[in-house]
Amino acid sequence: MGHTRMTPVQASTIPLFMQNKDVVVEAVTGSGKTLAFVIPILEKLIRRESKLRKNDMGALVISPTRELATQIHSVFSLFLSSQPSAQHVSDSGEEEDNDNSHESKWEYPPPLLLVSSDSSPAEDVQRFLATGADIVIGTPGRMEEFLLGKGRHVVNVKELEVLVLDEADRLLDLGFQQALTRIVTHLPKQRRTGLFSATMTDADAISELVRVGLRNPARIVVKVQTKRVNGKGVALDGKNVGGVIEERRIPAKSVTYIRRA
C-alpha cells in the first residue's frame, strides 16, 4: 500500500495500543496519527477469538467534522479492500481455500458504518441492523443519537474494544465535551481508549476528558524539529525527520520515558 516504514507517532503508539494501554497522543498534522489507530483497531478485531454478533460493535471512532469522519472511513476502507474477503487466512498468514477449511478466527471485519448528515439517524440504525458493522465512525452529535437515541435499545456496545477520539482539541473547541462525556459513560469500562490531537491547548478540558474516559494512559508527544538549511530554520514534521517522541504516564508522578527517533 506504499508504506515502507512507520512514522514516529505510529512506532510509539501502535505497540502501546496493542499492549492494551490507553494513549493520549499529541502530534502535528501529517505525522501519521490516523494509521496509528486504524492499524491497532483492525488488528484487534481480526484477532478476536469469537466473531462479533450482528448487533455488536467492536470499535468506535469519533471526529469533530463529517469531512474528517469521511476521510477516516476511507482509510479503513482502503485497508479492508486490500485484504482477502472470500478466503480465510491461516495462522501462518497463508490463504486457505474456503471449500477445505473450517471457519477461522482470522476474519476481516464486516462493512464499516459512517454515521453522518448524509443520512438520517433512523437510516443509520437501519443500515447497522441490516449489515452489521464492527467499526462505527462519526461526529459526536450523530454518534450520540446513534448510541443513546434511535439505536439505544438495538446497538450493543458491551463487546466494544476500542474508542478513539480524533482531533480532540477540535472536538472540545466545537463544544462537544458534554456529548462526549455522555457517550463515554455509556460505553463499557473494559476497553482501550485513544485520544489524538494536534495540540493540547485547553489543558483543563483535555484533562477532564482524560479523567472521564481513559485509565492511566501513556502520553505520546511528537514535536516538530527544525533543521538549518542555507542558514535558515526550516520546520520539518515528524513524518519526514523523526521528531522528538516523549512517552509518559498520566498522572505526571509516574515514570517518564523519553525516546528520540
Coordinates of C-alpha atoms in Angstrom, one line a residue:
M1 CA 0.0 0.0 0.0
G2 CA 3.0 2.3 -0.3
H3 CA 4.0 2.3 3.3
T4 CA 7.6 1.1 3.9
R5 CA 8.1 2.2 7.5
M6 CA 6.2 3.6 10.4
T7 CA 6.3 7.3 11.3
P8 CA 7.5 8.1 14.9
V9 CA 3.9 8.5 16.2
Q10 CA 2.9 5.2 14.7
A11 CA 6.1 3.4 16.0
S12 CA 5.4 4.7 19.5
T13 CA 1.6 4.4 19.6
I14 CA 0.8 1.1 17.9
P15 CA 2.8 -1.1 20.3
L16 CA 1.2 0.5 23.3
F17 CA -2.3 0.2 21.9
M18 CA -1.6 -3.5 21.1
Q19 CA -0.4 -4.0 24.7
N20 CA -3.9 -2.8 25.9
K21 CA -2.7 0.6 27.0
D22 CA -4.8 3.8 26.8
V23 CA -3.0 6.6 25.0
V24 CA -3.0 10.4 24.7
V25 CA -1.2 11.4 21.5
E26 CA -0.2 14.9 20.6
A27 CA 1.3 15.1 17.1
V28 CA 1.4 17.6 14.3
T29 CA -0.9 17.3 11.2
G30 CA 0.7 15.0 8.7
S31 CA 2.6 12.9 11.2
G32 CA 0.5 9.7 10.6
K33 CA -1.9 9.8 13.5
T34 CA -4.8 8.2 11.6
L35 CA -2.9 5.0 10.9
A36 CA -1.7 5.0 14.5
F37 CA -5.2 4.0 15.5
V38 CA -6.5 2.4 12.3
I39 CA -3.9 -0.4 12.4
P40 CA -4.5 -1.4 16.0
I41 CA -8.2 -1.4 15.7
L42 CA -8.1 -3.7 12.7
E43 CA -5.5 -5.9 14.3
K44 CA -7.6 -6.3 17.5
L45 CA -10.8 -7.1 15.7
I46 CA -9.2 -9.5 13.3
R47 CA -7.6 -11.4 16.2
R48 CA -10.7 -11.7 18.2
E49 CA -11.3 -15.3 19.3
S50 CA -15.0 -15.1 18.7
K51 CA -16.7 -13.1 16.0
L52 CA -18.9 -10.2 16.9
R53 CA -22.6 -10.8 16.6
K54 CA -24.7 -8.7 14.1
N55 CA -25.8 -6.1 16.6
D56 CA -22.4 -5.8 18.3
M57 CA -19.8 -3.1 17.6
G58 CA -16.1 -3.6 18.2
A59 CA -14.7 -0.1 17.7
L60 CA -15.9 3.5 17.7
V61 CA -14.1 6.5 16.2
I62 CA -15.4 10.0 16.8
S63 CA -14.1 13.0 14.9
P64 CA -15.2 16.7 15.0
T65 CA -16.5 17.0 11.4
R66 CA -18.2 15.0 8.8
E67 CA -15.3 15.6 6.4
L68 CA -12.8 14.1 8.8
A69 CA -15.1 11.2 9.6
T70 CA -15.4 10.5 5.9
Q71 CA -11.6 10.6 5.5
I72 CA -11.1 8.1 8.3
H73 CA -13.8 5.9 6.8
S74 CA -11.8 6.0 3.5
V75 CA -8.6 4.9 5.2
F76 CA -10.3 2.0 6.9
S77 CA -12.0 1.0 3.6
L78 CA -8.6 1.1 1.8
F79 CA -7.1 -1.3 4.2
L80 CA -10.1 -3.7 4.2
S81 CA -10.4 -3.7 0.4
S82 CA -6.8 -4.8 0.1
Q83 CA -7.4 -7.9 2.3
P84 CA -8.8 -11.3 1.3
S85 CA -12.5 -11.5 1.6
A86 CA -13.7 -14.7 0.1
Q87 CA -10.8 -16.7 1.6
H88 CA -9.7 -17.3 5.1
V89 CA -6.2 -16.7 6.4
S90 CA -4.4 -19.4 8.4
D91 CA -2.2 -18.8 11.4
S92 CA 0.9 -18.9 9.1
G93 CA -0.5 -16.0 7.1
E94 CA -1.4 -18.1 4.1
E95 CA -4.8 -18.1 2.5
E96 CA -6.9 -21.2 2.8
D97 CA -9.4 -22.4 0.4
N98 CA -13.0 -22.0 1.7
D99 CA -14.0 -25.4 0.5
N100 CA -11.4 -27.2 2.6
S101 CA -11.2 -25.0 5.8
H102 CA -13.3 -24.7 8.8
E103 CA -14.4 -21.3 10.0
S104 CA -11.3 -19.4 11.0
K105 CA -10.9 -16.7 13.7
W106 CA -8.8 -14.7 11.1
E107 CA -11.8 -13.0 9.5
Y108 CA -11.8 -9.4 8.5
P109 CA -14.5 -7.1 10.0
P110 CA -17.8 -6.7 8.1
P111 CA -18.7 -3.4 6.5
L112 CA -17.9 -0.1 8.2
L113 CA -20.6 2.3 9.2
L114 CA -20.3 6.0 8.7
V115 CA -23.0 7.9 10.6
S116 CA -23.2 11.4 9.2
S117 CA -25.6 14.1 7.9
D118 CA -25.8 12.2 4.6
S119 CA -28.4 10.0 6.2
S120 CA -31.0 10.3 8.9
P121 CA -30.4 8.8 12.4
A122 CA -33.1 6.2 11.7
E123 CA -31.4 5.3 8.5
D124 CA -28.1 4.9 10.3
V125 CA -29.7 2.4 12.7
Q126 CA -31.4 0.5 9.9
R127 CA -28.2 0.1 8.0
F128 CA -26.4 -1.1 11.1
L129 CA -29.2 -3.7 11.8
A130 CA -29.2 -4.8 8.1
T131 CA -25.5 -5.3 7.5
G132 CA -23.8 -5.2 10.9
A133 CA -20.6 -3.1 11.4
D134 CA -17.6 -3.9 13.6
I135 CA -16.4 -0.3 13.3
V136 CA -18.6 2.8 13.5
I137 CA -17.3 6.3 12.6
G138 CA -19.0 9.6 13.0
T139 CA -19.3 13.0 14.7
P140 CA -20.3 13.4 18.3
G141 CA -23.9 14.6 17.7
R142 CA -24.7 11.8 15.3
M143 CA -22.9 9.3 17.4
E144 CA -24.8 10.3 20.5
E145 CA -28.1 9.9 18.6
F146 CA -27.0 6.5 17.2
L147 CA -26.0 5.1 20.6
L148 CA -28.3 6.9 23.0
G149 CA -31.2 7.9 20.8
K150 CA -32.6 5.9 17.9
G151 CA -30.2 3.0 18.5
R152 CA -30.2 2.8 22.3
H153 CA -32.0 -0.5 22.6
V154 CA -30.7 -2.2 19.5
V155 CA -27.0 -1.2 19.2
N156 CA -25.0 -3.4 21.6
V157 CA -21.8 -1.8 22.9
K158 CA -21.0 -4.5 25.5
E159 CA -18.3 -6.0 23.2
L160 CA -16.7 -2.7 22.3
E161 CA -12.9 -3.0 22.4
V162 CA -11.6 0.4 21.2
L163 CA -12.8 4.0 21.4
V164 CA -10.8 6.7 19.5
L165 CA -11.4 10.5 19.9
D166 CA -9.7 12.0 16.9
E167 CA -8.7 15.7 16.8
A168 CA -9.7 16.0 20.5
D169 CA -8.8 19.7 20.6
R170 CA -11.3 20.5 17.9
L171 CA -13.9 18.3 19.5
L172 CA -13.6 20.5 22.6
D173 CA -13.3 23.8 20.7
L174 CA -16.6 23.0 18.9
G175 CA -18.4 22.4 22.2
F176 CA -18.8 18.7 22.2
Q177 CA -17.5 18.0 25.7
Q178 CA -20.9 17.1 27.3
A179 CA -21.9 14.9 24.4
L180 CA -18.5 13.1 24.6
T181 CA -19.0 12.6 28.3
R182 CA -22.4 11.1 27.8
I183 CA -21.1 8.8 25.1
V184 CA -18.1 7.7 27.1
T185 CA -20.1 6.9 30.2
H186 CA -22.4 4.7 28.0
L187 CA -19.6 2.5 26.9
P188 CA -18.1 -0.4 28.8
K189 CA -15.1 0.4 31.0
Q190 CA -13.2 -2.6 29.9
R191 CA -12.0 -1.1 26.6
R192 CA -8.9 0.7 25.2
T193 CA -9.2 4.4 24.5
G194 CA -7.1 6.6 22.4
L195 CA -7.2 10.4 22.4
F196 CA -5.5 12.0 19.4
S197 CA -4.8 15.7 19.0
A198 CA -2.6 18.1 17.1
T199 CA -2.4 20.4 20.1
M200 CA -3.4 20.3 23.8
T201 CA -4.4 24.0 24.1
D202 CA -7.3 23.6 26.5
A203 CA -5.4 21.6 29.2
D204 CA -8.3 21.6 31.7
A205 CA -10.9 20.3 29.3
I206 CA -8.5 17.7 27.9
S207 CA -7.6 16.6 31.5
E208 CA -11.3 16.3 32.3
L209 CA -11.9 14.2 29.2
V210 CA -8.9 12.0 30.1
R211 CA -10.2 11.6 33.7
V212 CA -13.6 10.5 32.5
G213 CA -12.6 8.4 29.5
L214 CA -9.1 6.9 30.0
R215 CA -7.4 4.8 32.5
N216 CA -3.8 5.6 33.4
P217 CA -2.9 6.5 29.8
A218 CA 0.5 6.8 28.3
R219 CA 1.1 10.2 26.8
I220 CA 3.0 10.4 23.5
V221 CA 4.2 13.8 22.2
V222 CA 5.7 14.2 18.7
K223 CA 7.3 17.6 18.4
V224 CA 8.3 19.5 15.2
Q225 CA 12.1 19.7 14.7
T226 CA 13.8 22.5 12.8
K227 CA 16.8 22.0 10.6
R228 CA 19.2 24.6 9.3
V229 CA 19.1 24.8 5.6
N230 CA 21.2 27.5 3.9
G231 CA 21.3 29.4 7.2
K232 CA 17.5 29.4 7.6
G233 CA 15.4 27.4 10.0
V234 CA 13.1 25.0 8.2
A235 CA 10.4 23.2 10.1
L236 CA 10.0 19.5 9.4
D237 CA 7.3 17.3 10.7
G238 CA 7.8 14.0 12.5
K239 CA 6.9 12.1 9.3
N240 CA 9.9 13.4 7.5
V241 CA 12.5 13.8 10.2
G242 CA 11.5 11.5 13.1
G243 CA 10.8 14.3 15.6
V244 CA 11.1 14.0 19.3
I245 CA 8.9 11.4 21.0
E246 CA 8.1 11.7 24.6
E247 CA 6.2 8.9 26.3
R248 CA 4.9 9.2 29.9
R249 CA 2.2 8.1 32.1
I250 CA -0.5 10.3 33.4
P251 CA -0.6 11.4 36.2
A252 CA 2.8 13.1 36.0
K253 CA 4.2 11.5 39.1
S254 CA 4.6 8.2 37.1
V255 CA 7.7 7.2 35.3
T256 CA 8.7 9.3 32.3
Y257 CA 10.2 7.7 29.1
I258 CA 11.9 9.8 26.5
R259 CA 12.8 8.5 23.1
R260 CA 14.4 10.1 20.1
A261 CA 13.6 8.7 16.8

